[in-house]
Amino acid sequence: MTSLTDALPVTRVPRTGLPCRAVVVGDPGRAAAVADLLTDAKEVSYHREYRTFTGTWQGTEVVVASHGVGAPGAILLFQELAEAGVRTFLRLGTAGAIRPGIRDGDLVIADAAVRDDGVTQQLIPAEYPAFSAPEAVVALQRAAREAGAPYHRGVVWTRAAFQPGFLPLPGEAYAAAGVAAIEMELSALYVFASTHGLTAGGALVVDGANADDLVDEDDPFSTGGYDPHRDVVARGVDRGARIALDALRLLAAAEH
């Protein structure tokens, strides 16, 4: 593990020496599971929700790190990983499907994100878009095809609040516009990356049905029938991890 004097303040990742490509996830346990896929995996820091590993995937050196739940905390990880040398970020997360025809365990490759994340509105005007690097979308799509994985492309809705409250959600409008899924961190990654000259993409495993179907009308703070702890989701996450790592390998190969 890195000594405190050689670590960045929030995440405790090393100040220098990290590989330049990273897979970022929400759950520290998921970070460990993805790291288990690597050769010579090493945990380099674990502070709060931020757990970081380095290792090699099929000859490509990578970082795997967790950012916790929600964009305000996640963007702190992105900032410190970038300071430590990361230049390409792929987020592997989970999401609730909005667009019809997207099933549990499927992968959503996000071309762009709706900026309802609760943090980027304080960093840059709302008119600034949250978009994936095109090469990241292409690499994720190719990796998904080569894996034979069911996948979809589209815009995702990044929303700060996990559970609905007393205010109406614009879910019907976003569904009518063809938004594919809802999650909590990706737009922050896209805005941070594009404003700092970095490469970012996102692949989200569907762990629930249409977001409106998960709301209990008698209890607006209930998550209803939401259950992400199912085999179909676990299989999708494992497959998605390999796809994200393969996409990093493809991106690395394209640079040479």
PDB file of C-alpha atoms in Angstrom, residues 137-229:
ATOM      1  CA  VAL A 137     -17.949   3.629 -27.828  1.00  0.00           C
ATOM      2  CA  VAL A 138     -16.452   1.804 -30.812  1.00  0.00           C
ATOM      3  CA  ALA A 139     -14.081  -0.207 -28.614  1.00  0.00           C
ATOM      4  CA  LEU A 140     -16.845  -1.206 -26.180  1.00  0.00           C
ATOM      5  CA  GLN A 141     -19.147  -2.151 -29.045  1.00  0.00           C
ATOM      6  CA  ARG A 142     -16.445  -4.274 -30.686  1.00  0.00           C
ATOM      7  CA  ALA A 143     -15.601  -5.983 -27.397  1.00  0.00           C
ATOM      8  CA  ALA A 144     -19.288  -6.726 -26.757  1.00  0.00           C
ATOM      9  CA  ARG A 145     -19.704  -8.190 -30.235  1.00  0.00           C
ATOM     10  CA  GLU A 146     -16.611 -10.356 -29.872  1.00  0.00           C
ATOM     11  CA  ALA A 147     -17.947 -11.608 -26.521  1.00  0.00           C
ATOM     12  CA  GLY A 148     -21.342 -12.393 -28.063  1.00  0.00           C
ATOM     13  CA  ALA A 149     -22.981 -10.215 -25.435  1.00  0.00           C
ATOM     14  CA  PRO A 150     -26.410  -8.611 -25.815  1.00  0.00           C
ATOM     15  CA  TYR A 151     -25.869  -4.855 -25.894  1.00  0.00           C
ATOM     16  CA  HIS A 152     -27.642  -1.610 -26.721  1.00  0.00           C
ATOM     17  CA  ARG A 153     -26.394   1.891 -27.465  1.00  0.00           C
ATOM     18  CA  GLY A 154     -27.963   5.156 -26.522  1.00  0.00           C
ATOM     19  CA  VAL A 155     -28.248   8.090 -24.166  1.00  0.00           C
ATOM     20  CA  VAL A 156     -28.457   7.337 -20.433  1.00  0.00           C
ATOM     21  CA  TRP A 157     -29.935   9.455 -17.657  1.00  0.00           C
ATOM     22  CA  THR A 158     -27.521  10.197 -14.823  1.00  0.00           C
ATOM     23  CA  ARG A 159     -29.586  11.151 -11.783  1.00  0.00           C
ATOM     24  CA  ALA A 160     -28.306  12.173  -8.341  1.00  0.00           C
ATOM     25  CA  ALA A 161     -31.269  10.839  -6.326  1.00  0.00           C
ATOM     26  CA  PHE A 162     -31.435   7.048  -6.180  1.00  0.00           C
ATOM     27  CA  GLN A 163     -34.951   6.911  -4.783  1.00  0.00           C
ATOM     28  CA  PRO A 164     -37.815   9.142  -5.964  1.00  0.00           C
ATOM     29  CA  GLY A 165     -39.194  11.698  -3.544  1.00  0.00           C
ATOM     30  CA  PHE A 166     -42.207  14.000  -3.670  1.00  0.00           C
ATOM     31  CA  LEU A 167     -41.290  15.721  -6.929  1.00  0.00           C
ATOM     32  CA  PRO A 168     -42.476  14.205 -10.213  1.00  0.00           C
ATOM     33  CA  LEU A 169     -39.835  12.542 -12.358  1.00  0.00           C
ATOM     34  CA  PRO A 170     -39.459  13.454 -16.060  1.00  0.00           C
ATOM     35  CA  GLY A 171     -39.318   9.747 -16.812  1.00  0.00           C
ATOM     36  CA  GLU A 172     -42.088   9.767 -19.404  1.00  0.00           C
ATOM     37  CA  ALA A 173     -40.401  12.512 -21.409  1.00  0.00           C
ATOM     38  CA  TYR A 174     -37.032  10.755 -21.359  1.00  0.00           C
ATOM     39  CA  ALA A 175     -38.652   7.455 -22.288  1.00  0.00           C
ATOM     40  CA  ALA A 176     -40.424   9.132 -25.209  1.00  0.00           C
ATOM     41  CA  ALA A 177     -37.063  10.581 -26.282  1.00  0.00           C
ATOM     42  CA  GLY A 178     -35.547   7.096 -26.368  1.00  0.00           C
ATOM     43  CA  VAL A 179     -33.274   7.352 -23.323  1.00  0.00           C
ATOM     44  CA  ALA A 180     -31.970   3.849 -22.707  1.00  0.00           C
ATOM     45  CA  ALA A 181     -31.330   3.604 -18.967  1.00  0.00           C
ATOM     46  CA  ILE A 182     -30.871   5.457 -15.685  1.00  0.00           C
ATOM     47  CA  GLU A 183     -27.772   5.443 -13.449  1.00  0.00           C
ATOM     48  CA  MET A 184     -25.923   7.794 -11.084  1.00  0.00           C
ATOM     49  CA  GLU A 185     -22.358   8.738 -12.113  1.00  0.00           C
ATOM     50  CA  LEU A 186     -21.621   8.629 -15.828  1.00  0.00           C
ATOM     51  CA  SER A 187     -22.374  12.205 -16.856  1.00  0.00           C
ATOM     52  CA  ALA A 188     -19.874  13.443 -14.258  1.00  0.00           C
ATOM     53  CA  LEU A 189     -17.198  11.233 -15.810  1.00  0.00           C
ATOM     54  CA  TYR A 190     -18.023  12.429 -19.316  1.00  0.00           C
ATOM     55  CA  VAL A 191     -17.963  16.114 -18.390  1.00  0.00           C
ATOM     56  CA  PHE A 192     -14.769  15.757 -16.390  1.00  0.00           C
ATOM     57  CA  ALA A 193     -13.009  13.816 -19.150  1.00  0.00           C
ATOM     58  CA  SER A 194     -14.011  16.041 -22.040  1.00  0.00           C
ATOM     59  CA  THR A 195     -13.101  19.235 -20.199  1.00  0.00           C
ATOM     60  CA  HIS A 196      -9.666  17.840 -19.325  1.00  0.00           C
ATOM     61  CA  GLY A 197      -8.713  16.333 -22.671  1.00  0.00           C
ATOM     62  CA  LEU A 198      -9.209  12.746 -21.481  1.00  0.00           C
ATOM     63  CA  THR A 199     -10.940   9.724 -23.014  1.00  0.00           C
ATOM     64  CA  ALA A 200     -14.025   8.242 -21.356  1.00  0.00           C
ATOM     65  CA  GLY A 201     -16.725   5.703 -22.078  1.00  0.00           C
ATOM     66  CA  GLY A 202     -19.360   3.785 -20.184  1.00  0.00           C
ATOM     67  CA  ALA A 203     -20.868   0.307 -20.204  1.00  0.00           C
ATOM     68  CA  LEU A 204     -23.800  -0.358 -17.878  1.00  0.00           C
ATOM     69  CA  VAL A 205     -25.300  -3.720 -16.954  1.00  0.00           C
ATOM     70  CA  VAL A 206     -29.076  -3.606 -16.570  1.00  0.00           C
ATOM     71  CA  ASP A 207     -30.169  -4.695 -13.089  1.00  0.00           C
ATOM     72  CA  GLY A 208     -33.815  -3.644 -13.135  1.00  0.00           C
ATOM     73  CA  ALA A 209     -36.844  -2.951 -15.270  1.00  0.00           C
ATOM     74  CA  ASN A 210     -38.278   0.368 -16.381  1.00  0.00           C
ATOM     75  CA  ALA A 211     -37.579   2.876 -13.591  1.00  0.00           C
ATOM     76  CA  ASP A 212     -41.255   3.867 -13.266  1.00  0.00           C
ATOM     77  CA  ASP A 213     -42.177   0.235 -12.578  1.00  0.00           C
ATOM     78  CA  LEU A 214     -39.905   0.241  -9.529  1.00  0.00           C
ATOM     79  CA  VAL A 215     -41.790   3.014  -7.748  1.00  0.00           C
ATOM     80  CA  ASP A 216     -44.433   2.141  -5.160  1.00  0.00           C
ATOM     81  CA  GLU A 217     -47.169   4.762  -5.536  1.00  0.00           C
ATOM     82  CA  ASP A 218     -48.130   4.353  -1.865  1.00  0.00           C
ATOM     83  CA  ASP A 219     -44.537   4.956  -0.732  1.00  0.00           C
ATOM     84  CA  PRO A 220     -42.538   7.293  -2.990  1.00  0.00           C
ATOM     85  CA  PHE A 221     -39.319   6.443  -1.124  1.00  0.00           C
ATOM     86  CA  SER A 222     -39.647   2.687  -1.686  1.00  0.00           C
ATOM     87  CA  THR A 223     -37.539   0.875  -4.269  1.00  0.00           C
ATOM     88  CA  GLY A 224     -40.427  -1.504  -4.877  1.00  0.00           C
ATOM     89  CA  GLY A 225     -39.395  -4.694  -6.617  1.00  0.00           C
ATOM     90  CA  TYR A 226     -35.828  -3.606  -7.299  1.00  0.00           C
ATOM     91  CA  ASP A 227     -33.452  -6.532  -6.705  1.00  0.00           C
ATOM     92  CA  PRO A 228     -29.973  -6.269  -8.242  1.00  0.00           C
ATOM     93  CA  HIS A 229     -28.726  -9.382  -6.415  1.00  0.00           C
TER      94      HIS A 229
END
